[in-house]
Amino acid sequence: MGCILGTLLVCLIAGYYVQATVNQLQQTHHSFNDRQLRNGYVAMSDVQRLVLVLQEAHGQREITPDARERFQSAADFLFVRTDTFRRVQISSGYMQSADDAISALQYVQVLADQAVETDFENLEFLATELTERAQVARQALVTFLDEMRRFQDQLLLKQSVAVAKQRNVIWVTLLGLSLLGIAATLLLRREVTANLARHAAEARVKHLAFFDPLTGLPNRVQFQDRLFDLVAQGDSRGLMLVDLDGFKQVNDTYGHAAGDRVLQHVAATLGEIAQPHGGLAARLGGDEFAIIMPSEDPQFLTHTCRAIIEAVDQPVIYEGEALRVAVSIGVAADMQADCDGLMRAADFALYASKSSGKGQFTFYDGLLEEQLIQRRRMIEELPTAIDDGSVSFFLQPKVDLGTACAFGFEALARWQRDGEIVPPSQFISVAEESGLIADLDCRLLQDSTRVMAEFNRKNGTTFSVSVNFSAVHFTSLKFAKVVQAALESSGLPPHLLTIEITETVEMQDWARAKEVISMIHALGARISIDDFGTGFSSLAYLRKTVADEIKIDRSLVADIETSDPSRFLLDAVLDIAAHLELDVVVEGVETRAQADIIRSMGAYRAQGYYFGKPAPYSEVLERALEQQIQLQDKSA
Amino acid sequence: MAAVLMFSSVKADTLRPIELDPIDHHEAELVIVGTDGEELRYSPVLLEGLQTYRITTTTPWRAEPADFDGVLLTDLLRRSGLETIGELRVTAENEFSAVLPRALWETVPVLVATRVNGQALTRRERGPIQFIIPSEEFEASPVASEAHLVWMAARIEPK
């Protein structure tokens, strides 16, 4: 806008000066009266023509008809010339020398006309007088012409000055227009640049509104829009929800950059598989992805799921490390369902896949949903159940193989729900998922130590109790205080409490775990490694500083009656434990034969259905007390 | 009539054919030189032997309108085969000369006048033969100038 106004202003000023110069030039041209100059010169010629004719006649003492005619013509010429001279002079403005010249010419004209009227009767007088008057006229004309020339010189000078000014105006105008042009160009460029930046930002915002910036896949918004369209049009569609398995470990171990690289790998894989079939792969957030396929054919969707799981399983190389993740997939393909219904169904299926382990895919069906609904109900009810005592514990005896009598018990959580006992396999994972496992374990610790202490005090027994704790407890120093509080409130001697740890992959901060274990040891309680011999335990834990006891997993005992390798393996573990002075409890003993074999191999303690199933604690304790009394009676 | 059609844009009352009664003219002669050098000599009487027209107009030397009678320059040129010539030189009795471009006689009526207000033009009236252009066309024309209004015309020839 400023440049436009500036350009208009410059053009206006330039136009004003140009017009002023043109006016001046026109005025100069008007004043440059070359006609009048010519009139002056021609008038002089006309006068001379008269003088010549009359002097010729005077010399010859007579005037010939031809001379008379020439004189008449010359007089006519002079008349017309003087008339023209006078008319032009009147229109040009007052000029004294012009008036003088015209008067002188008229004075000659009068004499010439007088000569014609008198028929040239006094040639001598006429010649003399005409010569004198012609001389006066010539002088007047010379004066006039000199003045005209000076005047015209001045006009030419003014014209030159005007042209020079015009040149300056043109230069200034061109300079001004150039500066304005440069300014306009710069402003235009800035405006264009700003526009481009704004458009880029808008495109970026638009892209961010519909695409995930990390992977470039459509985001949740675009995914939902597409799903809504497909559902609204009634087109065939199969919805897959894809969730990464073990992504947290990648992030924690290798950092978020590695995690991002994995996400990009998965996104690229999903995109490559979905797009050729007209499908849409999207990132819903975190490590959650989704695919909409334009088909609900189970065979096709199954093939697609397998292709995804296989492709994602390929390792991602990041800074020399081969990273590997798996995906779980939930599939829903119900033509009757709306968007929310499809999402919910796929979510159920995904949940089922996650529960089944890594790299699984599950198709939604009604039974699955029923199970999951039940599971969710349990999640909702569990906090109340813990508070109101619905979650209690059973005891399973740990026996001395020498006497077949219980020396202690393992406390196992049970949930009295709707008149049925819910086993831990169904609700422990629910507790872990809902974050209630800590509350559950602590409640179990408090209740079991309290019951055991009261029973021992009442009956003069020294039964011990073992309580299982999730590995997550060993990441917090507060756990030792929880154990201390349970011991103090119950009054159970610390050596009668055994904390059983099941080593898992989540228990990564081993240094912190050892610190917690040391604090428990300091309280006087014992530590037992549960399920020894399964995947996550190792010989590294068979140290006195870590454990006081190991519980050999039932898998090493199951076929001990028929398998030499099993017996050899169990024997080796028992031998190592004996050398490390660790107590050993063999789990899963279900038959007399198994009990005899492990005893023959040097085991002293065992646990299993053969010696007693988990049962309500009062029942189990009473039976153990009876056994002990019977044993004492026998001894007596 | 052809001349009238040629100047169809000219106002009807500025150029109109007229029959002239014979009168005495001042002695004068207009010489027209053809492209082949042949000269045709016209006295005012001979000129008036052609189709004559009247123009009522002012001139730079006449403040009041006057009736000028004479012949069209185009008719004269056609008779001498000069109508398509590019430029003409017209010379007066006092040796004044002017150059007339073809655009002039093709766009405005140029009357070669021999009479004013019914009387023969005198030399003191810029006759006996004078070129006249109606003042309105003269003012409007980008070609016409005062130099083209030759008075005491004596000779027409290709430039």
Short mmCIF file of C-alpha atoms in Angstrom, two decimals, chain A residues 30 34 78 91 122 147 206 255-256 259 282 322 331 383 390 397 409 416 439 443 446 491 494 497 501 531 584 619:
data_model
loop_
_atom_site.label_atom_id
_atom_site.label_comp_id
_atom_site.label_asym_id
_atom_site.label_seq_id
_atom_site.Cartn_x
_atom_site.Cartn_y
_atom_site.Cartn_z
CA HIS A 30 4.06 30.52 -28.99
CA ASP A 34 9.16 33.04 -36.53
CA LEU A 78 3.83 45.62 -48.93
CA SER A 91 -2.16 38.85 -31.33
CA ASN A 122 7.24 63.96 -59.49
CA GLU A 147 15.00 42.66 -30.48
CA LYS A 206 -2.95 -29.73 8.81
CA GLY A 255 16.57 -45.26 25.22
CA HIS A 256 13.71 -43.45 23.60
CA GLY A 259 12.11 -46.85 20.83
CA ALA A 282 -2.55 -45.58 11.61
CA ALA A 322 19.67 -55.70 16.87
CA VAL A 331 -9.15 -58.39 14.98
CA PRO A 383 -10.32 -53.27 45.83
CA SER A 390 -13.26 -61.39 50.74
CA PRO A 397 1.85 -77.33 54.30
CA PHE A 409 3.04 -73.29 55.47
CA GLN A 416 -14.39 -65.67 48.03
CA ASP A 439 -2.11 -54.01 48.47
CA ARG A 443 -2.82 -57.71 53.17
CA GLN A 446 -0.44 -58.99 57.56
CA GLY A 491 4.40 -60.65 67.12
CA PRO A 494 11.04 -63.06 62.36
CA LEU A 497 8.55 -65.66 58.22
CA ILE A 501 10.52 -64.31 45.52
CA ASP A 531 10.00 -71.82 41.31
CA VAL A 584 15.69 -76.87 49.90
CA GLU A 619 -8.49 -76.45 58.74
#
